[in-house]
Amino acid sequence: MNGDINQRVKNYVYGGGRYLGLCAGAYYASSDIAFEVGTPMEVKGPRELGFYPGQCRGTMYPGFVYNSNKGARAVHIHIGNQQQNTIAMFYNGGGFFVNPEQYPEVTVVATYSNNKDDDEKTTTTTAAAAAAVVMCKVGNGLALLSAVHPEYDVTTTPGLEEADNSEQLIAILKESRVSCLDFLRKQFSFLGLNVTPNNTISDMTATSLQLTPIYLCGMTRALTDTITSNLLELAKGRVIKDASNQFYLTPWSDNNNNDKNNKDDEDILLNDLNAKWEKLSVSNTTAALDNTNDTISLMIHHPSSTITEQEKAQYPSSTMTPFFDIGAYFSSLKQHRTKEWGGGNWYHFGNAMLYSEVITSTQTVLDKNYSFSQAFPSGRGRNSWVSQSGALQFSLEVRHSLQLSHAPVVFIQYIIALAVVESIRSRPGYEQVPLRLKWPNDIYADVPGQGLKKVGGLLVNSSFVSNEFLLIIGCGINLSNSQPTVSINDVISEHNPSLARLTPEDVLAGILVTFERFYNQFCEEGMGSWFLDIYYKRWLHSDKLVTLTTHDNVRARIIGITTDYGMLEVVNADNSNQRYVLQPDGNSFDMLKGLIIKKS
């Protein structure tokens, strides 16, 4: 980074930007480094950024090992001048800032403590009051440099068992987690960032990592019965052990009690599974089952046999899914289908749903557990993972036959992207809402006065078995959260305040119906003008000039995407006879710089 890159960073900060340096990032932003001098790990000498005008010297505590947590520990940090205000923070190889009192542009935010609970003496000759965190005034900007890690969440950090007294370390840092987040909140606020209130952070810390059940829902009882039967066939003792996860199967009913028709021995089994489930969380990456360590398990709640209405949609009461109204989703799905040709009676994408408030990852659960995913019909969705409030995130399972050779599978990422945008812009009154597509699979809003802001993205994972592609389409859009940039509902309100803000239930239903319409026509006709005319109308790139860094920085003009394999097609800006095609999986489009670069 020496030279031009460092100068860009310096210019940004001096011009009013903010820099956050944690551990190595704090060493690097100091004018001079003295790291493990006299040892094989020695790093020393001047550094170009120089946000801290003096030297950062380390390590503060012995035992650091590269690419390891062997030397990790919990150290106590005094905040400001209040010696009684002490927080335990994660430490692994950080230094201290030498003689900060000599520099008027430096404020000491926190110092190391010689707390008796710190399990090693420091390697420095000055332990008490050595600066651990500093705030540096840099021109018109600020740099927050921390030799310790207040951001670390030990419940999700792998490899901590390598550390000495790892159980004690984890216990100490779990207890101080809320205080560390509060410390970060205050420092980020001082940097001028918008931060969540203190009580929000505390609530999030207490609850967000607890896994919640996955509810099996369906448009009809017959559908959920079929899926439940498929799952039970895979199970042994109501447990499915697949390649990446274990799944516990338990029934739910309207009163959230187990099926009263279960036999006594099954009641005992369910009680045992429920007890094991209570011990699981997102951070608990292994679970004990039958005295063996297995990958984290998930609980599937399916409708109980006491529910008898065959044509009624099957889903738990809204009190069990307070953040997503599944009943409203199924109603919206039916309503959107009535607008399709023939009433859309044969549409089925979205008829079956797995819903969870907190899950490890929808993409992993579906993509890495083939037997489990085969129990569901094509077009199943929605699963949600831990995400910001106001986001709509789901995974959709689609099986695409190899026999559809005229409909190459690569185009499905384009189809789902257009379905997201078109499902909103095709609504009466919403036609001019400035949602656009960025090749190959991002969704942007063209915000007046702010330019282009990303509001969504897609990911398609595929596997090939038995002459068909099993596709897991992951989609995430910022529907209602105004932070950190802008939401789709914000864009709608700014465009026309009289338009109603959209609900996640209705948006999801609209996306699935629009996608199914496009997909059905794609399977019948292949790729053609019926799709590309709409796609080009919505994308950002027609006739744009770009630089192909993969082809000796040739300047080229974007033509479109090829109808055979969905590659981006461009021609030399100076020679229209010279044509280039670029694969979406191997290239990235930096539209702010007009570059097409090879992904690393």
Coordinates of C-alpha atoms in Angstrom, one line a residue:
M1 CA 0.0 0.0 0.0
N2 CA 3.0 2.3 0.1
G3 CA 2.8 5.3 -2.2
D4 CA -0.3 6.1 -4.1
I5 CA -2.8 3.9 -2.1
N6 CA -1.6 5.2 1.3
Q7 CA -1.8 8.8 -0.1
R8 CA -5.4 8.2 -1.1
V9 CA -6.3 7.1 2.4
K10 CA -4.4 10.1 3.9
N11 CA -6.2 12.5 1.6
Y12 CA -9.5 11.0 2.5
V13 CA -9.0 11.4 6.3
Y14 CA -7.3 14.8 6.1
G15 CA -10.2 16.0 4.0
G16 CA -12.7 15.1 6.7
G17 CA -13.0 11.3 6.6
R18 CA -12.9 8.8 9.4
Y19 CA -10.4 6.0 10.0
L20 CA -10.9 3.0 12.4
G21 CA -7.8 1.0 13.1
L22 CA -8.1 -2.2 15.2
C23 CA -4.9 -3.9 16.4
A24 CA -2.9 -4.3 13.2
G25 CA -4.8 -1.4 11.8
A26 CA -3.7 0.7 14.7
Y27 CA 0.0 -0.3 14.3
Y28 CA -0.2 0.5 10.6
A29 CA -1.7 4.0 11.2
S30 CA 1.1 5.1 13.5
S31 CA 4.1 7.0 12.4
D32 CA 6.4 4.3 13.6
I33 CA 6.1 0.6 14.6
A34 CA 8.2 -1.4 17.0
F35 CA 6.7 -4.9 17.0
E36 CA 8.5 -7.8 18.8
V37 CA 11.9 -6.2 18.2
G38 CA 14.7 -8.6 18.6
T39 CA 12.6 -11.7 17.9
P40 CA 12.0 -13.6 14.6
M41 CA 8.6 -11.7 14.3
E42 CA 10.3 -8.3 14.4
V43 CA 8.5 -5.5 12.5
K44 CA 9.9 -2.0 12.9
G45 CA 10.3 1.3 11.1
P46 CA 8.3 4.3 9.9
R47 CA 4.9 4.0 8.3
E48 CA 3.3 6.4 5.8
L49 CA -0.2 7.1 7.2
G50 CA 1.1 8.6 10.5
F51 CA -2.3 9.3 11.9
Y52 CA -0.8 8.7 15.4
P53 CA 2.3 10.9 15.2
G54 CA 4.4 8.7 17.5
Q55 CA 5.3 5.1 17.9
C56 CA 3.0 2.1 18.5
R57 CA 5.1 -0.5 20.4
G58 CA 4.2 -4.1 21.1
T59 CA 3.3 -6.6 22.0
M60 CA 1.8 -5.5 25.3
Y61 CA 1.4 -9.1 26.6
P62 CA 3.5 -12.1 25.7
G63 CA 2.5 -15.2 23.8
F64 CA 1.3 -13.8 20.4
V65 CA 1.3 -16.4 17.6
Y66 CA 0.4 -15.5 14.0
N67 CA -2.9 -17.0 12.6
S68 CA -3.8 -18.3 16.0
N69 CA -5.6 -17.5 19.2
K70 CA -2.9 -19.2 21.4
G71 CA -1.9 -15.8 22.8
A72 CA -5.4 -14.4 23.1
R73 CA -6.6 -13.2 26.5
A74 CA -9.0 -10.8 28.2
V75 CA -7.4 -7.6 29.4
H76 CA -8.9 -4.9 31.5
I77 CA -9.0 -1.4 30.1
H78 CA -9.6 1.9 31.9
I79 CA -11.9 4.2 30.1
G80 CA -10.8 7.9 30.2
N81 CA -9.6 9.2 33.5
Q82 CA -12.1 7.1 35.5
Q83 CA -10.0 4.3 37.0
Q84 CA -13.2 2.7 38.4
N85 CA -14.6 2.5 34.8
T86 CA -12.9 -0.7 33.6
I87 CA -14.0 -3.0 30.8
A88 CA -12.5 -6.4 29.9
M89 CA -11.7 -6.6 26.2
F90 CA -10.3 -9.2 23.8
Y91 CA -6.6 -8.9 23.2
N92 CA -4.3 -10.7 20.8
G93 CA -1.0 -9.1 19.9
G94 CA -1.8 -5.4 20.2
G95 CA 0.6 -2.7 21.3
F96 CA 0.5 0.6 23.2
F97 CA 0.9 4.2 22.0
V98 CA 4.2 5.7 23.3
N99 CA 4.1 9.1 24.9
P100 CA 0.7 10.3 23.7
E101 CA 0.9 13.3 26.0
Q102 CA 3.5 14.9 23.7
Y103 CA 1.0 15.3 20.9
P104 CA -1.8 17.9 21.4
E105 CA -3.8 16.4 18.5
V106 CA -4.1 13.0 20.4
T107 CA -6.7 12.2 23.0
V108 CA -6.2 9.0 25.1
V109 CA -9.5 7.2 25.1
A110 CA -8.5 4.2 27.2
T111 CA -5.4 2.8 29.0
Y112 CA -4.3 -0.7 30.1
S113 CA -4.9 -1.7 33.6
N114 CA -2.7 -3.9 35.9
N115 CA -5.9 -5.6 37.1
K116 CA -5.1 -8.7 39.1
D117 CA -7.4 -10.7 36.8
D118 CA -5.1 -10.2 33.8
D119 CA -3.4 -13.5 33.7
E120 CA 0.1 -12.4 32.5
K121 CA 2.4 -9.5 33.3
T122 CA 3.0 -7.1 30.4
T123 CA 6.1 -7.3 28.2
T124 CA 6.6 -3.6 28.5
T125 CA 8.3 -1.7 31.3
T126 CA 5.3 0.7 31.7
A127 CA 2.2 -1.3 32.2
A128 CA -0.2 0.9 34.1
A129 CA -1.6 3.9 32.2
A130 CA -0.1 2.7 28.8
A131 CA -2.4 4.0 26.1
A132 CA -4.6 1.3 24.5
V133 CA -7.0 3.4 22.5
V134 CA -6.4 6.9 21.1
M135 CA -8.4 9.4 19.1
C136 CA -6.3 11.4 16.7
K137 CA -7.3 14.7 15.0
V138 CA -6.0 14.4 11.4
G139 CA -6.6 17.6 9.4
N140 CA -10.3 17.9 9.1
G141 CA -10.8 14.2 9.9
L142 CA -10.4 11.7 12.8
A143 CA -8.7 8.4 13.4
L144 CA -9.8 6.0 16.2
L145 CA -7.0 3.6 16.9
S146 CA -7.4 0.6 19.2
A147 CA -4.8 -1.9 20.2
V148 CA -7.5 -4.1 21.7
H149 CA -10.6 -5.6 20.2
P150 CA -13.9 -4.2 21.7
E151 CA -15.7 -5.5 18.6
Y152 CA -15.0 -9.2 19.1
D153 CA -17.9 -11.5 20.0
V154 CA -16.2 -14.5 21.5
T155 CA -19.4 -16.6 21.0
T156 CA -18.8 -16.5 17.3
T157 CA -15.0 -16.5 17.2
P158 CA -13.5 -19.8 16.2
G159 CA -10.3 -21.3 17.6
L160 CA -10.5 -19.8 21.1
E161 CA -10.0 -23.2 22.6
E162 CA -6.3 -22.7 21.7
A163 CA -5.9 -19.9 24.3
D164 CA -4.7 -20.6 27.8
N165 CA -7.6 -20.6 30.3
S166 CA -10.0 -20.4 27.3
E167 CA -13.1 -21.1 29.4
Q168 CA -12.3 -18.3 31.8
L169 CA -11.5 -16.0 28.9
I170 CA -14.8 -16.7 27.2
A171 CA -16.8 -16.2 30.4
I172 CA -15.1 -12.9 31.2
L173 CA -15.7 -11.5 27.6
K174 CA -19.3 -12.7 27.5
E175 CA -20.0 -10.8 30.7
S176 CA -18.4 -7.6 29.3
R177 CA -19.9 -7.8 25.8
V178 CA -22.6 -5.2 26.5
S179 CA -20.1 -2.8 28.0
C180 CA -17.8 -3.3 24.9
L181 CA -20.7 -2.5 22.6
D182 CA -21.6 0.6 24.6
F183 CA -17.9 1.7 24.4
L184 CA -18.0 1.3 20.6
R185 CA -21.3 3.1 20.4
K186 CA -19.9 6.1 22.2
Q187 CA -16.7 6.2 20.1
F188 CA -18.6 5.8 16.8
S189 CA -20.9 8.6 17.9
F190 CA -17.9 10.8 18.6
L191 CA -16.7 10.0 15.1
G192 CA -19.9 11.4 13.8
L193 CA -21.6 8.1 12.9
N194 CA -25.3 7.4 13.4
V195 CA -25.5 4.6 16.0
T196 CA -28.3 2.6 17.6
P197 CA -29.5 3.5 21.1
N198 CA -27.8 1.8 24.0
N199 CA -30.9 -0.2 25.0
T200 CA -31.2 -1.5 21.4
I201 CA -27.6 -2.9 21.6
S202 CA -28.3 -4.5 25.0
D203 CA -31.5 -6.1 23.8
M204 CA -29.8 -7.4 20.6
T205 CA -26.9 -8.9 22.6
A206 CA -29.3 -10.7 24.9
T207 CA -31.6 -12.2 22.3
S208 CA -30.3 -12.2 18.7
L209 CA -28.1 -15.3 18.9
Q210 CA -30.9 -17.6 20.1
L211 CA -32.0 -19.9 17.3
T212 CA -35.8 -20.0 16.7
P213 CA -37.8 -22.9 15.3
I214 CA -38.4 -23.2 11.5
Y215 CA -42.1 -23.4 10.8
L216 CA -43.3 -25.5 7.9
C217 CA -46.2 -23.7 6.2
G218 CA -48.2 -24.4 3.1
M219 CA -51.1 -23.1 1.0
T220 CA -53.0 -26.3 1.7
R221 CA -53.0 -29.1 4.3
A222 CA -52.4 -31.7 1.6
L223 CA -49.2 -29.9 0.7
T224 CA -47.8 -29.8 4.2
D225 CA -48.9 -33.4 4.8
T226 CA -46.9 -34.5 1.8
I227 CA -43.8 -32.6 2.9
T228 CA -44.1 -33.8 6.5
S229 CA -44.3 -37.4 5.2
N230 CA -41.2 -36.9 3.1
L231 CA -39.3 -35.5 6.0
L232 CA -40.4 -38.3 8.4
E233 CA -39.2 -40.9 5.9
L234 CA -35.7 -39.3 6.1
A235 CA -35.8 -39.2 9.9
K236 CA -34.7 -41.7 12.5
G237 CA -36.3 -41.0 15.8
R238 CA -37.6 -37.7 14.4
V239 CA -34.1 -36.6 13.6
I240 CA -32.7 -36.1 10.1
K241 CA -28.9 -36.3 9.9
D242 CA -27.9 -34.7 6.6
A243 CA -24.5 -33.6 5.2
S244 CA -24.2 -30.3 7.0
N245 CA -27.0 -30.2 9.6
Q246 CA -29.3 -32.2 11.9
F247 CA -33.0 -31.4 11.9
Y248 CA -35.4 -32.1 14.7
L249 CA -39.0 -32.7 13.6
T250 CA -41.8 -31.7 16.0
P251 CA -45.5 -30.9 15.4
W252 CA -47.1 -27.6 16.3
S253 CA -50.8 -26.8 16.7
D254 CA -52.7 -23.6 17.2
N255 CA -52.1 -23.6 20.9
N256 CA -48.4 -24.5 20.4
N257 CA -48.8 -27.8 22.3
N258 CA -47.7 -31.2 21.0
D259 CA -50.2 -33.4 19.2
K260 CA -52.4 -35.0 21.8
N261 CA -52.7 -38.1 19.6
N262 CA -49.0 -38.9 20.0
K263 CA -48.1 -42.1 21.7
D264 CA -46.5 -41.9 25.1
D265 CA -43.1 -43.0 23.8
E266 CA -43.2 -40.3 21.1
D267 CA -44.1 -37.7 23.7
I268 CA -41.0 -38.7 25.6
L269 CA -38.9 -38.5 22.4
L270 CA -40.2 -35.0 21.6
N271 CA -39.6 -33.8 25.2
D272 CA -36.0 -35.0 24.9
L273 CA -35.5 -33.3 21.6
N274 CA -37.1 -30.1 22.9
A275 CA -34.7 -30.2 25.8
K276 CA -31.7 -30.5 23.5
W277 CA -33.1 -27.7 21.3
E278 CA -33.2 -25.3 24.2
K279 CA -29.4 -25.6 24.5
L280 CA -28.7 -24.5 20.9
S281 CA -28.0 -21.1 19.6
V282 CA -26.3 -19.6 16.5
S283 CA -23.0 -19.3 18.4
N284 CA -23.2 -23.0 19.5
T285 CA -21.7 -24.4 16.4
T286 CA -21.7 -28.0 17.7
A287 CA -24.5 -29.9 19.4
A288 CA -24.3 -33.2 21.3
L289 CA -26.6 -35.9 20.1
D290 CA -26.4 -39.4 21.2
N291 CA -23.0 -38.6 22.9
T292 CA -21.4 -37.5 19.5
N293 CA -20.5 -34.0 18.3
D294 CA -22.4 -33.0 15.2
T295 CA -23.0 -29.8 13.3
I296 CA -25.5 -27.4 14.7
S297 CA -29.1 -28.7 14.5
L298 CA -32.3 -27.0 13.6
M299 CA -35.9 -27.6 14.6
I300 CA -38.6 -28.0 12.1
H301 CA -42.2 -27.4 13.4
H302 CA -44.8 -29.1 11.1
P303 CA -48.6 -28.9 11.4
S304 CA -50.0 -31.5 13.8
S305 CA -52.5 -34.1 12.9
T306 CA -55.2 -32.3 14.9
I307 CA -55.5 -29.7 12.2
T308 CA -58.1 -31.1 9.8
E309 CA -59.1 -28.3 7.3
Q310 CA -57.7 -29.6 4.0
E311 CA -58.0 -26.5 1.9
K312 CA -57.0 -24.0 4.5
A313 CA -53.5 -22.5 4.5
Q314 CA -51.3 -24.1 7.2
Y315 CA -49.3 -21.7 9.3
P316 CA -48.8 -20.9 13.0
S317 CA -50.6 -18.1 14.8
S318 CA -49.2 -14.6 14.3
T319 CA -48.1 -14.6 18.0
M320 CA -45.5 -17.2 17.0
T321 CA -44.2 -15.2 14.0
P322 CA -44.6 -11.6 15.2
F323 CA -42.3 -10.1 12.5
F324 CA -43.9 -11.7 9.5
D325 CA -47.6 -12.2 8.9
I326 CA -47.6 -15.6 7.1
G327 CA -51.4 -15.4 6.6
A328 CA -51.1 -12.1 4.9
Y329 CA -48.4 -13.5 2.7
F330 CA -50.6 -16.4 1.5
S331 CA -53.4 -13.9 0.9
S332 CA -51.2 -11.6 -1.1
L333 CA -49.9 -14.6 -3.1
K334 CA -53.4 -15.5 -4.1
Q335 CA -54.2 -11.9 -5.0
H336 CA -51.2 -11.4 -7.2
R337 CA -51.9 -14.7 -9.0
T338 CA -55.5 -13.5 -9.9
K339 CA -53.9 -10.9 -12.1
E340 CA -52.1 -13.5 -14.2
W341 CA -53.4 -15.0 -17.4
G342 CA -56.2 -17.5 -16.5
G343 CA -56.1 -16.5 -12.9
G344 CA -52.7 -18.1 -12.3
N345 CA -54.4 -21.2 -10.9
W346 CA -51.4 -23.4 -11.9
Y347 CA -48.8 -21.2 -10.2
H348 CA -47.1 -22.9 -7.3
F349 CA -43.9 -21.0 -6.4
G350 CA -44.2 -20.0 -2.8
N351 CA -47.0 -22.5 -1.9
A352 CA -44.7 -24.2 0.6
M353 CA -42.6 -22.1 3.0
L354 CA -40.1 -22.6 5.8
Y355 CA -40.1 -19.6 8.0
S356 CA -37.7 -18.8 10.9
E357 CA -36.9 -15.6 12.8
V358 CA -33.3 -16.5 13.4
I359 CA -31.4 -19.2 11.5
T360 CA -27.7 -19.8 10.7
S361 CA -28.0 -19.3 6.9
T362 CA -30.8 -20.2 4.5
Q363 CA -28.3 -20.7 1.7
T364 CA -26.3 -23.2 3.7
V365 CA -29.2 -25.1 5.1
L366 CA -30.6 -25.7 1.6
D367 CA -27.5 -25.9 -0.5
K368 CA -25.5 -28.1 1.9
N369 CA -28.2 -30.6 2.8
Y370 CA -29.3 -32.3 -0.4
S371 CA -31.5 -35.0 1.1
F372 CA -33.4 -32.4 3.2
S373 CA -33.9 -30.1 0.2
Q374 CA -35.3 -32.9 -1.9
A375 CA -38.2 -33.2 0.5
F376 CA -39.7 -29.9 -0.7
P377 CA -41.3 -29.0 -4.0
S378 CA -39.6 -26.6 -6.4
G379 CA -40.4 -23.0 -5.6
R380 CA -40.3 -23.2 -1.9
G381 CA -39.5 -20.1 0.1
R382 CA -39.1 -18.1 2.5
N383 CA -36.4 -18.6 5.0
S384 CA -34.9 -15.6 6.8
W385 CA -31.6 -15.3 8.5
V386 CA -30.5 -12.8 11.2
S387 CA -30.6 -9.4 9.5
Q388 CA -31.4 -5.8 10.0
S389 CA -34.9 -4.9 10.9
G390 CA -36.8 -3.9 7.7
A391 CA -35.0 -6.2 5.4
L392 CA -36.7 -8.8 3.3
Q393 CA -34.4 -11.8 2.8
F394 CA -35.3 -15.2 1.5
S395 CA -34.0 -18.3 -0.3
L396 CA -36.0 -20.0 -3.1
E397 CA -35.4 -23.5 -4.2
V398 CA -35.9 -24.2 -8.0
R399 CA -35.2 -27.4 -9.9
H400 CA -34.2 -26.7 -13.5
S401 CA -34.2 -29.7 -15.9
L402 CA -31.2 -30.4 -18.1
Q403 CA -33.7 -31.2 -20.8
L404 CA -34.4 -27.5 -21.1
S405 CA -31.3 -27.0 -23.2
H406 CA -32.9 -24.0 -25.0
A407 CA -33.2 -22.3 -21.5
P408 CA -29.6 -22.1 -20.1
V409 CA -29.6 -22.1 -16.4
V410 CA -27.2 -19.0 -16.2
F411 CA -30.1 -16.7 -17.1
I412 CA -32.1 -17.5 -13.9
Q413 CA -30.0 -15.0 -11.9
Y414 CA -31.1 -12.3 -14.4
I415 CA -34.7 -13.4 -14.2
I416 CA -35.0 -13.2 -10.4
A417 CA -33.2 -9.8 -10.4
L418 CA -35.7 -8.4 -12.9
A419 CA -38.6 -10.0 -11.0
V420 CA -37.7 -8.1 -7.9
V421 CA -37.6 -4.7 -9.7
E422 CA -40.5 -5.4 -12.1
S423 CA -42.8 -6.7 -9.3
I424 CA -42.6 -3.2 -7.7
R425 CA -42.5 -1.0 -10.8
S426 CA -45.4 -2.8 -12.5
R427 CA -47.8 -1.8 -9.7
P428 CA -50.2 1.0 -10.7
G429 CA -48.7 4.3 -9.6
Y430 CA -45.2 2.8 -9.0
E431 CA -44.1 2.6 -12.6
Q432 CA -41.6 5.4 -12.3
V433 CA -40.1 4.5 -8.9
P434 CA -36.4 4.6 -9.8
L435 CA -35.3 1.0 -9.1
R436 CA -32.7 -0.3 -11.5
L437 CA -30.6 -3.3 -12.2
K438 CA -26.8 -3.5 -12.1
W439 CA -25.2 -6.4 -14.0
P440 CA -25.2 -9.2 -13.1
N441 CA -27.3 -9.4 -10.0
D442 CA -27.6 -6.2 -7.9
I443 CA -30.5 -3.9 -7.4
Y444 CA -30.0 -0.1 -7.1
A445 CA -32.1 3.0 -6.5
D446 CA -31.4 6.2 -8.4
V447 CA -31.9 8.6 -5.5
P448 CA -32.3 12.3 -6.4
G449 CA -29.4 14.3 -5.1
Q450 CA -27.5 11.2 -3.9
G451 CA -27.0 9.1 -7.0
L452 CA -27.1 5.4 -7.1
K453 CA -27.6 3.5 -3.8
K454 CA -27.6 -0.3 -3.5
V455 CA -30.8 -1.6 -2.1
G456 CA -30.6 -5.4 -2.8
G457 CA -28.6 -8.3 -4.1
L458 CA -28.9 -11.9 -5.2
L459 CA -26.9 -15.1 -5.0
V460 CA -27.6 -18.3 -6.9
N461 CA -25.9 -21.6 -5.7
S462 CA -26.3 -24.6 -7.9
S463 CA -25.7 -28.3 -7.8
F464 CA -26.4 -31.0 -10.4
V465 CA -28.0 -34.3 -9.6
S466 CA -30.2 -36.7 -11.7
N467 CA -30.3 -34.6 -14.8
E468 CA -31.4 -31.4 -13.1
F469 CA -29.9 -28.4 -11.5
L470 CA -30.9 -27.8 -7.9
L471 CA -30.8 -24.0 -7.6
I472 CA -30.9 -22.1 -4.3
I473 CA -31.7 -18.5 -5.1
G474 CA -30.8 -16.2 -2.2
C475 CA -32.3 -12.7 -2.3
G476 CA -32.0 -9.8 0.1
I477 CA -33.5 -6.3 -0.3
N478 CA -33.6 -3.4 2.1
L479 CA -37.3 -2.7 2.1
S480 CA -37.8 -0.4 5.1
N481 CA -34.6 0.3 7.0
S482 CA -33.4 3.9 6.4
Q483 CA -30.0 3.1 7.8
P484 CA -27.2 3.0 6.8
T485 CA -28.1 4.3 3.3
V486 CA -31.7 4.2 1.9
S487 CA -34.6 1.8 1.7
I488 CA -37.0 0.9 -1.1
N489 CA -39.9 2.4 0.9
D490 CA -37.9 5.6 1.4
V491 CA -37.4 5.8 -2.4
I492 CA -41.1 5.2 -3.0
S493 CA -42.1 7.9 -0.4
E494 CA -39.6 10.5 -1.9
H495 CA -40.8 9.7 -5.4
N496 CA -44.5 10.1 -4.5
P497 CA -45.6 10.6 -0.9
S498 CA -49.1 9.6 -1.8
L499 CA -48.0 6.0 -2.6
A500 CA -48.5 3.4 0.1
R501 CA -45.4 1.9 1.7
L502 CA -45.0 -1.8 0.8
T503 CA -45.1 -4.6 3.3
P504 CA -42.6 -7.5 3.3
E505 CA -45.4 -10.1 2.9
D506 CA -46.9 -8.4 -0.2
V507 CA -43.5 -7.7 -1.7
L508 CA -42.4 -11.3 -1.3
A509 CA -45.6 -12.6 -2.9
G510 CA -45.2 -10.2 -5.8
I511 CA -41.6 -11.2 -6.4
L512 CA -42.5 -14.9 -6.5
V513 CA -45.5 -14.5 -8.8
T514 CA -43.5 -12.3 -11.2
F515 CA -40.6 -14.7 -11.2
E516 CA -42.8 -17.6 -11.9
R517 CA -44.4 -15.9 -14.9
F518 CA -40.9 -15.0 -16.3
Y519 CA -39.6 -18.5 -15.5
N520 CA -42.5 -20.3 -17.2
Q521 CA -42.0 -18.3 -20.4
F522 CA -38.3 -18.8 -20.2
C523 CA -38.7 -22.6 -20.0
E524 CA -41.1 -22.5 -23.0
E525 CA -39.4 -20.0 -25.3
G526 CA -35.8 -19.7 -24.0
M527 CA -34.2 -16.3 -23.8
G528 CA -35.3 -13.6 -26.2
S529 CA -36.7 -10.1 -26.8
W530 CA -39.7 -10.9 -24.6
F531 CA -37.3 -10.7 -21.6
L532 CA -34.4 -8.6 -22.8
D533 CA -36.5 -5.6 -23.9
I534 CA -37.7 -5.2 -20.3
Y535 CA -34.3 -6.1 -18.8
Y536 CA -32.5 -3.4 -20.8
K537 CA -35.2 -0.9 -19.9
R538 CA -34.4 -1.5 -16.2
W539 CA -30.6 -1.9 -16.2
L540 CA -28.0 0.8 -15.9
H541 CA -25.5 0.0 -18.6
S542 CA -26.8 0.4 -22.2
D543 CA -24.2 2.2 -24.3
K544 CA -22.0 2.9 -21.3
L545 CA -18.2 3.2 -21.8
V546 CA -16.0 0.9 -19.7
T547 CA -12.4 -0.1 -19.4
L548 CA -11.6 -3.8 -19.7
T549 CA -8.7 -4.3 -17.3
T550 CA -8.8 -8.0 -18.3
H551 CA -8.0 -6.9 -21.9
D552 CA -5.1 -4.4 -21.7
N553 CA -7.4 -1.6 -20.6
V554 CA -9.3 -1.4 -23.8
R555 CA -12.1 1.1 -23.9
A556 CA -15.3 -0.6 -24.8
R557 CA -19.0 0.2 -25.2
I558 CA -21.6 -2.1 -23.6
I559 CA -24.0 -3.7 -26.1
G560 CA -26.0 -6.1 -23.9
I561 CA -25.9 -9.8 -22.8
T562 CA -25.6 -12.7 -25.2
T563 CA -28.7 -14.9 -25.6
D564 CA -26.8 -18.1 -25.5
Y565 CA -24.8 -18.0 -22.2
G566 CA -25.8 -14.7 -20.7
M567 CA -22.4 -13.1 -21.0
L568 CA -21.9 -9.4 -21.1
E569 CA -21.2 -8.2 -24.6
V570 CA -19.1 -5.2 -25.4
V571 CA -17.4 -3.8 -28.5
N572 CA -14.2 -1.8 -28.8
A573 CA -15.1 1.9 -28.7
D574 CA -12.6 2.6 -31.5
N575 CA -13.2 -0.5 -33.6
S576 CA -16.8 -1.8 -33.6
N577 CA -15.7 -5.0 -35.3
Q578 CA -13.8 -6.0 -32.2
R579 CA -16.2 -7.8 -29.8
Y580 CA -15.6 -9.1 -26.3
V581 CA -17.8 -11.3 -24.0
L582 CA -17.4 -11.5 -20.3
Q583 CA -18.8 -14.1 -17.9
P584 CA -20.9 -13.0 -15.0
D585 CA -19.2 -15.4 -12.6
G586 CA -15.7 -14.3 -13.3
N587 CA -16.0 -10.5 -13.5
S588 CA -17.1 -7.6 -11.4
F589 CA -18.5 -4.4 -12.7
D590 CA -17.4 -1.3 -10.8
M591 CA -19.8 1.1 -12.4
L592 CA -18.6 4.1 -10.4
K593 CA -15.2 3.9 -12.2
G594 CA -16.4 2.3 -15.4
L595 CA -14.2 -0.7 -14.9
I596 CA -14.8 -4.4 -15.6
I597 CA -12.3 -6.3 -13.5
K598 CA -11.6 -10.0 -12.9
K599 CA -12.8 -11.2 -9.6
S600 CA -10.1 -12.3 -7.2

